[in-house]
PDB file of C-alpha atoms in Angstrom:
ATOM      1  CA  MET S   1       0.000   0.000   0.000  1.00  0.00           C
ATOM      2  CA  ILE S   2       1.299   3.432  -0.927  1.00  0.00           C
ATOM      3  CA  PRO S   3       1.937   5.532   2.177  1.00  0.00           C
ATOM      4  CA  LYS S   4      -0.604   8.310   2.615  1.00  0.00           C
ATOM      5  CA  ILE S   5       2.010  11.042   2.183  1.00  0.00           C
ATOM      6  CA  PHE S   6       2.536   9.985  -1.438  1.00  0.00           C
ATOM      7  CA  GLU S   7      -1.192  10.137  -2.106  1.00  0.00           C
ATOM      8  CA  ALA S   8      -1.487  13.503  -0.371  1.00  0.00           C
ATOM      9  CA  VAL S   9       1.355  15.160  -2.270  1.00  0.00           C
ATOM     10  CA  THR S  10       0.077  13.742  -5.559  1.00  0.00           C
ATOM     11  CA  ALA S  11      -3.410  15.101  -4.827  1.00  0.00           C
ATOM     12  CA  LEU S  12      -2.075  18.505  -3.772  1.00  0.00           C
ATOM     13  CA  ARG S  13       0.395  18.944  -6.631  1.00  0.00           C
ATOM     14  CA  PRO S  14      -0.607  16.754  -9.593  1.00  0.00           C
ATOM     15  CA  GLY S  15       2.171  16.452 -12.132  1.00  0.00           C
ATOM     16  CA  ALA S  16       4.859  17.773  -9.803  1.00  0.00           C
ATOM     17  CA  PHE S  17       8.216  16.053  -9.486  1.00  0.00           C
ATOM     18  CA  TRP S  18       9.450  15.001  -6.071  1.00  0.00           C
ATOM     19  CA  SER S  19      11.009  12.069  -4.291  1.00  0.00           C
ATOM     20  CA  PHE S  20      11.409  10.697  -0.776  1.00  0.00           C
ATOM     21  CA  THR S  21      14.242   8.903   0.938  1.00  0.00           C
ATOM     22  CA  ASP S  22      11.562   7.622   3.329  1.00  0.00           C
ATOM     23  CA  ALA S  23       7.866   8.331   3.713  1.00  0.00           C
ATOM     24  CA  THR S  24       8.207  11.489   5.799  1.00  0.00           C
ATOM     25  CA  TYR S  25       7.732  15.125   4.919  1.00  0.00           C
ATOM     26  CA  SER S  26      11.258  16.059   5.991  1.00  0.00           C
ATOM     27  CA  ALA S  27      12.663  13.456   3.584  1.00  0.00           C
ATOM     28  CA  MET S  28      10.900  14.996   0.566  1.00  0.00           C
ATOM     29  CA  SER S  29      13.109  16.354  -2.190  1.00  0.00           C
ATOM     30  CA  TRP S  30      11.146  18.819  -4.276  1.00  0.00           C
ATOM     31  CA  LEU S  31      12.108  19.211  -7.900  1.00  0.00           C
ATOM     32  CA  GLU S  32      10.713  22.403  -9.362  1.00  0.00           C
ATOM     33  CA  PRO S  33       8.458  21.390 -12.239  1.00  0.00           C
ATOM     34  CA  GLU S  34       8.098  23.371 -15.429  1.00  0.00           C
ATOM     35  CA  ASP S  35       4.686  24.623 -14.344  1.00  0.00           C
ATOM     36  CA  GLY S  36       6.229  26.215 -11.227  1.00  0.00           C
ATOM     37  CA  GLN S  37       4.294  24.294  -8.580  1.00  0.00           C
ATOM     38  CA  THR S  38       5.733  24.891  -5.152  1.00  0.00           C
ATOM     39  CA  LYS S  39       6.322  22.310  -2.460  1.00  0.00           C
ATOM     40  CA  PRO S  40       3.232  21.929  -0.266  1.00  0.00           C
ATOM     41  CA  THR S  41       3.654  22.835   3.375  1.00  0.00           C
ATOM     42  CA  GLU S  42       3.700  20.100   5.972  1.00  0.00           C
ATOM     43  CA  GLU S  43       0.412  21.522   7.267  1.00  0.00           C
ATOM     44  CA  GLU S  44      -1.169  21.124   3.825  1.00  0.00           C
ATOM     45  CA  VAL S  45       0.077  17.545   3.628  1.00  0.00           C
ATOM     46  CA  VAL S  46      -1.240  16.455   7.044  1.00  0.00           C
ATOM     47  CA  GLN S  47      -4.610  18.067   6.322  1.00  0.00           C
ATOM     48  CA  LYS S  48      -4.812  16.314   2.940  1.00  0.00           C
ATOM     49  CA  ILE S  49      -3.930  12.996   4.610  1.00  0.00           C
ATOM     50  CA  ALA S  50      -6.780  13.562   7.090  1.00  0.00           C
ATOM     51  CA  GLU S  51      -9.126  14.259   4.172  1.00  0.00           C
ATOM     52  CA  LEU S  52      -8.003  11.174   2.239  1.00  0.00           C
ATOM     53  CA  GLU S  53      -8.430   8.945   5.298  1.00  0.00           C
ATOM     54  CA  TYR S  54     -11.926  10.344   5.860  1.00  0.00           C
ATOM     55  CA  GLN S  55     -12.798   9.788   2.181  1.00  0.00           C
ATOM     56  CA  GLU S  56     -11.566   6.199   2.478  1.00  0.00           C
ATOM     57  CA  GLU S  57     -13.892   5.644   5.444  1.00  0.00           C
ATOM     58  CA  ILE S  58     -16.777   7.226   3.545  1.00  0.00           C
ATOM     59  CA  ASN S  59     -16.136   4.957   0.548  1.00  0.00           C
ATOM     60  CA  GLU S  60     -16.472   1.828   2.681  1.00  0.00           C
ATOM     61  CA  TYR S  61     -20.108   1.529   1.522  1.00  0.00           C
ATOM     62  CA  GLN S  62     -18.805   0.954  -2.036  1.00  0.00           C
ATOM     63  CA  ARG S  63     -16.609  -1.942  -0.941  1.00  0.00           C
ATOM     64  CA  GLN S  64     -19.445  -3.453   1.095  1.00  0.00           C
ATOM     65  CA  ARG S  65     -21.835  -3.208  -1.841  1.00  0.00           C
ATOM     66  CA  ALA S  66     -19.316  -4.676  -4.274  1.00  0.00           C
ATOM     67  CA  ALA S  67     -18.752  -7.654  -1.979  1.00  0.00           C
ATOM     68  CA  GLU S  68     -22.478  -8.472  -1.954  1.00  0.00           C
ATOM     69  CA  TYR S  69     -23.448  -7.717  -5.547  1.00  0.00           C
ATOM     70  CA  PRO S  70     -23.958 -10.836  -7.653  1.00  0.00           C
ATOM     71  CA  SER S  71     -21.345 -11.393 -10.362  1.00  0.00           C
ATOM     72  CA  GLN S  72     -21.983  -9.667 -13.678  1.00  0.00           C
ATOM     73  CA  PRO S  73     -22.928 -12.921 -15.407  1.00  0.00           C
ATOM     74  CA  ASP S  74     -25.453 -13.602 -12.632  1.00  0.00           C
ATOM     75  CA  GLN S  75     -26.842 -10.084 -12.938  1.00  0.00           C
ATOM     76  CA  PHE S  76     -27.223 -10.438 -16.724  1.00  0.00           C
ATOM     77  CA  ASP S  77     -28.899 -13.798 -16.192  1.00  0.00           C
ATOM     78  CA  LYS S  78     -31.320 -12.194 -13.699  1.00  0.00           C
ATOM     79  CA  ILE S  79     -32.180  -9.475 -16.232  1.00  0.00           C
ATOM     80  CA  TYR S  80     -32.641 -12.024 -19.016  1.00  0.00           C
ATOM     81  CA  HIS S  81     -34.834 -14.405 -17.031  1.00  0.00           C
ATOM     82  CA  SER S  82     -36.669 -12.044 -14.658  1.00  0.00           C
ATOM     83  CA  GLY S  83     -36.428  -8.627 -16.268  1.00  0.00           C
ATOM     84  CA  VAL S  84     -34.835  -5.316 -15.319  1.00  0.00           C
ATOM     85  CA  THR S  85     -37.419  -4.614 -12.606  1.00  0.00           C
ATOM     86  CA  ALA S  86     -36.538  -7.809 -10.710  1.00  0.00           C
ATOM     87  CA  TRP S  87     -32.809  -7.110 -11.150  1.00  0.00           C
ATOM     88  CA  LYS S  88     -33.270  -3.551  -9.828  1.00  0.00           C
ATOM     89  CA  ALA S  89     -35.189  -4.863  -6.813  1.00  0.00           C
ATOM     90  CA  GLU S  90     -32.361  -7.301  -5.981  1.00  0.00           C
ATOM     91  CA  ILE S  91     -29.690  -4.593  -6.323  1.00  0.00           C
ATOM     92  CA  LYS S  92     -31.780  -2.079  -4.334  1.00  0.00           C
ATOM     93  CA  VAL S  93     -31.759  -4.387  -1.297  1.00  0.00           C
ATOM     94  CA  ILE S  94     -27.967  -4.213  -1.252  1.00  0.00           C
ATOM     95  CA  LYS S  95     -27.911  -0.461  -1.905  1.00  0.00           C
ATOM     96  CA  ASP S  96     -30.385   0.081   0.947  1.00  0.00           C
ATOM     97  CA  LYS S  97     -28.309  -2.136   3.245  1.00  0.00           C
ATOM     98  CA  TYR S  98     -25.207   0.017   2.557  1.00  0.00           C
ATOM     99  CA  PRO S  99     -26.456   3.548   1.878  1.00  0.00           C
ATOM    100  CA  LYS S 100     -24.296   6.013   0.007  1.00  0.00           C
ATOM    101  CA  ALA S 101     -22.216   8.130   2.368  1.00  0.00           C
ATOM    102  CA  THR S 102     -20.831  11.603   1.763  1.00  0.00           C
ATOM    103  CA  MET S 103     -18.309  13.745   3.555  1.00  0.00           C
ATOM    104  CA  ASP S 104     -19.637  16.078   6.198  1.00  0.00           C
ATOM    105  CA  ALA S 105     -17.871  19.466   5.998  1.00  0.00           C
ATOM    106  CA  ASP S 106     -17.849  19.898   9.791  1.00  0.00           C
ATOM    107  CA  VAL S 107     -16.404  16.423  10.389  1.00  0.00           C
ATOM    108  CA  LEU S 108     -13.779  17.034   7.709  1.00  0.00           C
ATOM    109  CA  GLN S 109     -12.763  20.347   9.294  1.00  0.00           C
ATOM    110  CA  THR S 110     -12.578  18.717  12.726  1.00  0.00           C
ATOM    111  CA  ARG S 111     -10.270  16.037  11.317  1.00  0.00           C
ATOM    112  CA  LYS S 112      -8.070  18.612   9.592  1.00  0.00           C
ATOM    113  CA  ASP S 113      -7.869  20.656  12.798  1.00  0.00           C
ATOM    114  CA  ALA S 114      -6.904  17.521  14.740  1.00  0.00           C
ATOM    115  CA  ALA S 115      -4.185  16.737  12.184  1.00  0.00           C
ATOM    116  CA  ILE S 116      -2.699  20.228  12.622  1.00  0.00           C
ATOM    117  CA  PHE S 117      -2.946  19.914  16.409  1.00  0.00           C
ATOM    118  CA  ASP S 118      -1.096  16.579  16.280  1.00  0.00           C
ATOM    119  CA  LEU S 119       1.587  18.059  14.024  1.00  0.00           C
ATOM    120  CA  GLN S 120       2.072  21.005  16.377  1.00  0.00           C
ATOM    121  CA  THR S 121       2.259  18.622  19.332  1.00  0.00           C
ATOM    122  CA  GLU S 122       4.897  16.505  17.608  1.00  0.00           C
ATOM    123  CA  ARG S 123       6.957  19.563  16.635  1.00  0.00           C
ATOM    124  CA  TYR S 124       6.729  21.005  20.142  1.00  0.00           C
ATOM    125  CA  THR S 125       7.787  17.721  21.744  1.00  0.00           C
ATOM    126  CA  VAL S 126      10.809  17.403  19.445  1.00  0.00           C
ATOM    127  CA  ALA S 127      11.769  21.044  20.064  1.00  0.00           C
ATOM    128  CA  ILE S 128      11.559  20.675  23.833  1.00  0.00           C
ATOM    129  CA  LYS S 129      13.744  17.561  23.707  1.00  0.00           C
ATOM    130  CA  ARG S 130      16.279  19.447  21.598  1.00  0.00           C
ATOM    131  CA  LEU S 131      16.352  22.363  24.045  1.00  0.00           C
ATOM    132  CA  GLU S 132      16.846  19.979  26.972  1.00  0.00           C
ATOM    133  CA  LEU S 133      20.199  18.921  25.524  1.00  0.00           C
ATOM    134  CA  ASP S 134      23.218  20.790  26.816  1.00  0.00           C
ATOM    135  CA  ALA S 135      24.327  23.618  24.574  1.00  0.00           C
ATOM    136  CA  VAL S 136      27.624  23.176  22.765  1.00  0.00           C
ATOM    137  CA  VAL S 137      29.905  25.953  23.998  1.00  0.00           C
ATOM    138  CA  ALA S 138      33.551  26.733  23.608  1.00  0.00           C
ATOM    139  CA  SER S 139      35.747  24.876  26.102  1.00  0.00           C
ATOM    140  CA  ASP S 140      39.162  23.302  26.361  1.00  0.00           C
ATOM    141  CA  ASP S 141      37.880  20.425  24.188  1.00  0.00           C
ATOM    142  CA  ILE S 142      35.798  22.535  21.793  1.00  0.00           C
ATOM    143  CA  PRO S 143      37.478  25.650  20.411  1.00  0.00           C
ATOM    144  CA  ALA S 144      35.331  28.691  19.587  1.00  0.00           C
ATOM    145  CA  THR S 145      37.069  29.073  16.240  1.00  0.00           C
ATOM    146  CA  ILE S 146      38.983  26.802  13.920  1.00  0.00           C
ATOM    147  CA  GLU S 147      41.384  27.391  11.063  1.00  0.00           C
ATOM    148  CA  VAL S 148      40.281  26.240   7.614  1.00  0.00           C
ATOM    149  CA  THR S 149      42.770  25.898   4.795  1.00  0.00           C
ATOM    150  CA  THR S 150      41.587  25.955   1.199  1.00  0.00           C
ATOM    151  CA  THR S 151      43.602  25.452  -1.960  1.00  0.00           C
ATOM    152  CA  ASP S 152      42.813  27.143  -5.255  1.00  0.00           C
ATOM    153  CA  PRO S 153      42.828  24.293  -7.816  1.00  0.00           C
ATOM    154  CA  GLU S 154      44.100  26.556 -10.589  1.00  0.00           C
ATOM    155  CA  THR S 155      46.962  28.305  -8.797  1.00  0.00           C
ATOM    156  CA  MET S 156      47.510  25.666  -6.099  1.00  0.00           C
ATOM    157  CA  GLU S 157      47.847  28.515  -3.598  1.00  0.00           C
ATOM    158  CA  SER S 158      46.594  27.795  -0.108  1.00  0.00           C
ATOM    159  CA  THR S 159      44.818  30.261   2.124  1.00  0.00           C
ATOM    160  CA  THR S 160      43.983  29.843   5.766  1.00  0.00           C
ATOM    161  CA  GLU S 161      41.177  31.633   7.524  1.00  0.00           C
ATOM    162  CA  THR S 162      39.728  31.489  10.998  1.00  0.00           C
ATOM    163  CA  VAL S 163      36.013  30.649  11.187  1.00  0.00           C
ATOM    164  CA  ASN S 164      33.536  30.036  13.966  1.00  0.00           C
ATOM    165  CA  ASN S 165      33.499  26.385  14.976  1.00  0.00           C
ATOM    166  CA  PRO S 166      30.824  24.735  12.759  1.00  0.00           C
ATOM    167  CA  VAL S 167      29.788  22.427  15.611  1.00  0.00           C
ATOM    168  CA  ILE S 168      28.933  25.421  17.812  1.00  0.00           C
ATOM    169  CA  VAL S 169      27.296  27.269  14.913  1.00  0.00           C
ATOM    170  CA  LYS S 170      25.108  24.260  14.052  1.00  0.00           C
ATOM    171  CA  ASP S 171      24.109  23.748  17.680  1.00  0.00           C
ATOM    172  CA  THR S 172      23.207  27.429  18.021  1.00  0.00           C
ATOM    173  CA  GLU S 173      21.100  27.314  14.840  1.00  0.00           C
ATOM    174  CA  GLU S 174      19.299  24.140  15.931  1.00  0.00           C
ATOM    175  CA  ARG S 175      18.581  25.582  19.366  1.00  0.00           C
ATOM    176  CA  ALA S 176      17.250  28.806  17.814  1.00  0.00           C
ATOM    177  CA  ALA S 177      14.998  26.815  15.460  1.00  0.00           C
ATOM    178  CA  ALA S 178      13.721  24.706  18.369  1.00  0.00           C
ATOM    179  CA  GLN S 179      13.038  27.822  20.433  1.00  0.00           C
ATOM    180  CA  ALA S 180      11.142  29.350  17.496  1.00  0.00           C
ATOM    181  CA  VAL S 181       8.929  26.240  17.381  1.00  0.00           C
ATOM    182  CA  VAL S 182       8.280  26.460  21.123  1.00  0.00           C
ATOM    183  CA  ASP S 183       7.475  30.176  20.866  1.00  0.00           C
ATOM    184  CA  ALA S 184       5.065  29.593  17.959  1.00  0.00           C
ATOM    185  CA  THR S 185       3.227  26.670  19.568  1.00  0.00           C
ATOM    186  CA  PRO S 186      -0.368  27.537  20.493  1.00  0.00           C
ATOM    187  CA  GLN S 187      -1.126  27.405  24.203  1.00  0.00           C
ATOM    188  CA  PRO S 188      -3.787  24.664  23.884  1.00  0.00           C
ATOM    189  CA  VAL S 189      -1.104  22.335  22.470  1.00  0.00           C
ATOM    190  CA  ILE S 190       1.226  23.075  25.382  1.00  0.00           C
ATOM    191  CA  ASP S 191      -1.626  22.680  27.869  1.00  0.00           C
ATOM    192  CA  SER S 192      -2.560  19.274  26.397  1.00  0.00           C
ATOM    193  CA  LEU S 193       0.964  18.017  27.112  1.00  0.00           C
ATOM    194  CA  ASN S 194       1.081  19.402  30.629  1.00  0.00           C
ATOM    195  CA  ASN S 195      -2.116  17.660  31.757  1.00  0.00           C
TER     196      ASN S 195
END
Protein backbone atom coordinates (compact mmCIF):
# COMPACT_ATOMS: atom_id res chain seq x y z
CA MET A 1 0.00 0.00 0.00
CA ILE A 2 1.30 3.43 -0.93
CA PRO A 3 1.94 5.53 2.18
CA LYS A 4 -0.60 8.31 2.62
CA ILE A 5 2.01 11.04 2.18
CA PHE A 6 2.54 9.98 -1.44
CA GLU A 7 -1.19 10.14 -2.11
CA ALA A 8 -1.49 13.50 -0.37
CA VAL A 9 1.36 15.16 -2.27
CA THR A 10 0.08 13.74 -5.56
CA ALA A 11 -3.41 15.10 -4.83
CA LEU A 12 -2.07 18.50 -3.77
CA ARG A 13 0.39 18.94 -6.63
CA PRO A 14 -0.61 16.75 -9.59
CA GLY A 15 2.17 16.45 -12.13
CA ALA A 16 4.86 17.77 -9.80
CA PHE A 17 8.22 16.05 -9.49
CA TRP A 18 9.45 15.00 -6.07
CA SER A 19 11.01 12.07 -4.29
CA PHE A 20 11.41 10.70 -0.78
CA THR A 21 14.24 8.90 0.94
CA ASP A 22 11.56 7.62 3.33
CA ALA A 23 7.87 8.33 3.71
CA THR A 24 8.21 11.49 5.80
CA TYR A 25 7.73 15.12 4.92
CA SER A 26 11.26 16.06 5.99
CA ALA A 27 12.66 13.46 3.58
CA MET A 28 10.90 15.00 0.57
CA SER A 29 13.11 16.35 -2.19
CA TRP A 30 11.15 18.82 -4.28
CA LEU A 31 12.11 19.21 -7.90
CA GLU A 32 10.71 22.40 -9.36
CA PRO A 33 8.46 21.39 -12.24
CA GLU A 34 8.10 23.37 -15.43
CA ASP A 35 4.69 24.62 -14.34
CA GLY A 36 6.23 26.21 -11.23
CA GLN A 37 4.29 24.29 -8.58
CA THR A 38 5.73 24.89 -5.15
CA LYS A 39 6.32 22.31 -2.46
CA PRO A 40 3.23 21.93 -0.27
CA THR A 41 3.65 22.84 3.37
CA GLU A 42 3.70 20.10 5.97
CA GLU A 43 0.41 21.52 7.27
CA GLU A 44 -1.17 21.12 3.82
CA VAL A 45 0.08 17.55 3.63
CA VAL A 46 -1.24 16.46 7.04
CA GLN A 47 -4.61 18.07 6.32
CA LYS A 48 -4.81 16.31 2.94
CA ILE A 49 -3.93 13.00 4.61
CA ALA A 50 -6.78 13.56 7.09
CA GLU A 51 -9.13 14.26 4.17
CA LEU A 52 -8.00 11.17 2.24
CA GLU A 53 -8.43 8.94 5.30
CA TYR A 54 -11.93 10.34 5.86
CA GLN A 55 -12.80 9.79 2.18
CA GLU A 56 -11.57 6.20 2.48
CA GLU A 57 -13.89 5.64 5.44
CA ILE A 58 -16.78 7.23 3.55
CA ASN A 59 -16.14 4.96 0.55
CA GLU A 60 -16.47 1.83 2.68
CA TYR A 61 -20.11 1.53 1.52
CA GLN A 62 -18.81 0.95 -2.04
CA ARG A 63 -16.61 -1.94 -0.94
CA GLN A 64 -19.45 -3.45 1.09
CA ARG A 65 -21.83 -3.21 -1.84
CA ALA A 66 -19.32 -4.68 -4.27
CA ALA A 67 -18.75 -7.65 -1.98
CA GLU A 68 -22.48 -8.47 -1.95
CA TYR A 69 -23.45 -7.72 -5.55
CA PRO A 70 -23.96 -10.84 -7.65
CA SER A 71 -21.35 -11.39 -10.36
CA GLN A 72 -21.98 -9.67 -13.68
CA PRO A 73 -22.93 -12.92 -15.41
CA ASP A 74 -25.45 -13.60 -12.63
CA GLN A 75 -26.84 -10.08 -12.94
CA PHE A 76 -27.22 -10.44 -16.72
CA ASP A 77 -28.90 -13.80 -16.19
CA LYS A 78 -31.32 -12.19 -13.70
CA ILE A 79 -32.18 -9.47 -16.23
CA TYR A 80 -32.64 -12.02 -19.02
CA HIS A 81 -34.83 -14.41 -17.03
CA SER A 82 -36.67 -12.04 -14.66
CA GLY A 83 -36.43 -8.63 -16.27
CA VAL A 84 -34.84 -5.32 -15.32
CA THR A 85 -37.42 -4.61 -12.61
CA ALA A 86 -36.54 -7.81 -10.71
CA TRP A 87 -32.81 -7.11 -11.15
CA LYS A 88 -33.27 -3.55 -9.83
CA ALA A 89 -35.19 -4.86 -6.81
CA GLU A 90 -32.36 -7.30 -5.98
CA ILE A 91 -29.69 -4.59 -6.32
CA LYS A 92 -31.78 -2.08 -4.33
CA VAL A 93 -31.76 -4.39 -1.30
CA ILE A 94 -27.97 -4.21 -1.25
CA LYS A 95 -27.91 -0.46 -1.90
CA ASP A 96 -30.38 0.08 0.95
CA LYS A 97 -28.31 -2.14 3.25
CA TYR A 98 -25.21 0.02 2.56
CA PRO A 99 -26.46 3.55 1.88
CA LYS A 100 -24.30 6.01 0.01
CA ALA A 101 -22.22 8.13 2.37
CA THR A 102 -20.83 11.60 1.76
CA MET A 103 -18.31 13.74 3.56
CA ASP A 104 -19.64 16.08 6.20
CA ALA A 105 -17.87 19.47 6.00
CA ASP A 106 -17.85 19.90 9.79
CA VAL A 107 -16.40 16.42 10.39
CA LEU A 108 -13.78 17.03 7.71
CA GLN A 109 -12.76 20.35 9.29
CA THR A 110 -12.58 18.72 12.73
CA ARG A 111 -10.27 16.04 11.32
CA LYS A 112 -8.07 18.61 9.59
CA ASP A 113 -7.87 20.66 12.80
CA ALA A 114 -6.90 17.52 14.74
CA ALA A 115 -4.18 16.74 12.18
CA ILE A 116 -2.70 20.23 12.62
CA PHE A 117 -2.95 19.91 16.41
CA ASP A 118 -1.10 16.58 16.28
CA LEU A 119 1.59 18.06 14.02
CA GLN A 120 2.07 21.01 16.38
CA THR A 121 2.26 18.62 19.33
CA GLU A 122 4.90 16.51 17.61
CA ARG A 123 6.96 19.56 16.63
CA TYR A 124 6.73 21.00 20.14
CA THR A 125 7.79 17.72 21.74
CA VAL A 126 10.81 17.40 19.44
CA ALA A 127 11.77 21.04 20.06
CA ILE A 128 11.56 20.67 23.83
CA LYS A 129 13.74 17.56 23.71
CA ARG A 130 16.28 19.45 21.60
CA LEU A 131 16.35 22.36 24.05
CA GLU A 132 16.85 19.98 26.97
CA LEU A 133 20.20 18.92 25.52
CA ASP A 134 23.22 20.79 26.82
CA ALA A 135 24.33 23.62 24.57
CA VAL A 136 27.62 23.18 22.77
CA VAL A 137 29.90 25.95 24.00
CA ALA A 138 33.55 26.73 23.61
CA SER A 139 35.75 24.88 26.10
CA ASP A 140 39.16 23.30 26.36
CA ASP A 141 37.88 20.42 24.19
CA ILE A 142 35.80 22.53 21.79
CA PRO A 143 37.48 25.65 20.41
CA ALA A 144 35.33 28.69 19.59
CA THR A 145 37.07 29.07 16.24
CA ILE A 146 38.98 26.80 13.92
CA GLU A 147 41.38 27.39 11.06
CA VAL A 148 40.28 26.24 7.61
CA THR A 149 42.77 25.90 4.80
CA THR A 150 41.59 25.96 1.20
CA THR A 151 43.60 25.45 -1.96
CA ASP A 152 42.81 27.14 -5.25
CA PRO A 153 42.83 24.29 -7.82
CA GLU A 154 44.10 26.56 -10.59
CA THR A 155 46.96 28.31 -8.80
CA MET A 156 47.51 25.67 -6.10
CA GLU A 157 47.85 28.51 -3.60
CA SER A 158 46.59 27.80 -0.11
CA THR A 159 44.82 30.26 2.12
CA THR A 160 43.98 29.84 5.77
CA GLU A 161 41.18 31.63 7.52
CA THR A 162 39.73 31.49 11.00
CA VAL A 163 36.01 30.65 11.19
CA ASN A 164 33.54 30.04 13.97
CA ASN A 165 33.50 26.39 14.98
CA PRO A 166 30.82 24.74 12.76
CA VAL A 167 29.79 22.43 15.61
CA ILE A 168 28.93 25.42 17.81
CA VAL A 169 27.30 27.27 14.91
CA LYS A 170 25.11 24.26 14.05
CA ASP A 171 24.11 23.75 17.68
CA THR A 172 23.21 27.43 18.02
CA GLU A 173 21.10 27.31 14.84
CA GLU A 174 19.30 24.14 15.93
CA ARG A 175 18.58 25.58 19.37
CA ALA A 176 17.25 28.81 17.81
CA ALA A 177 15.00 26.81 15.46
CA ALA A 178 13.72 24.71 18.37
CA GLN A 179 13.04 27.82 20.43
CA ALA A 180 11.14 29.35 17.50
CA VAL A 181 8.93 26.24 17.38
CA VAL A 182 8.28 26.46 21.12
CA ASP A 183 7.48 30.18 20.87
CA ALA A 184 5.07 29.59 17.96
CA THR A 185 3.23 26.67 19.57
CA PRO A 186 -0.37 27.54 20.49
CA GLN A 187 -1.13 27.41 24.20
CA PRO A 188 -3.79 24.66 23.88
CA VAL A 189 -1.10 22.33 22.47
CA ILE A 190 1.23 23.08 25.38
CA ASP A 191 -1.63 22.68 27.87
CA SER A 192 -2.56 19.27 26.40
CA LEU A 193 0.96 18.02 27.11
CA ASN A 194 1.08 19.40 30.63
CA ASN A 195 -2.12 17.66 31.76
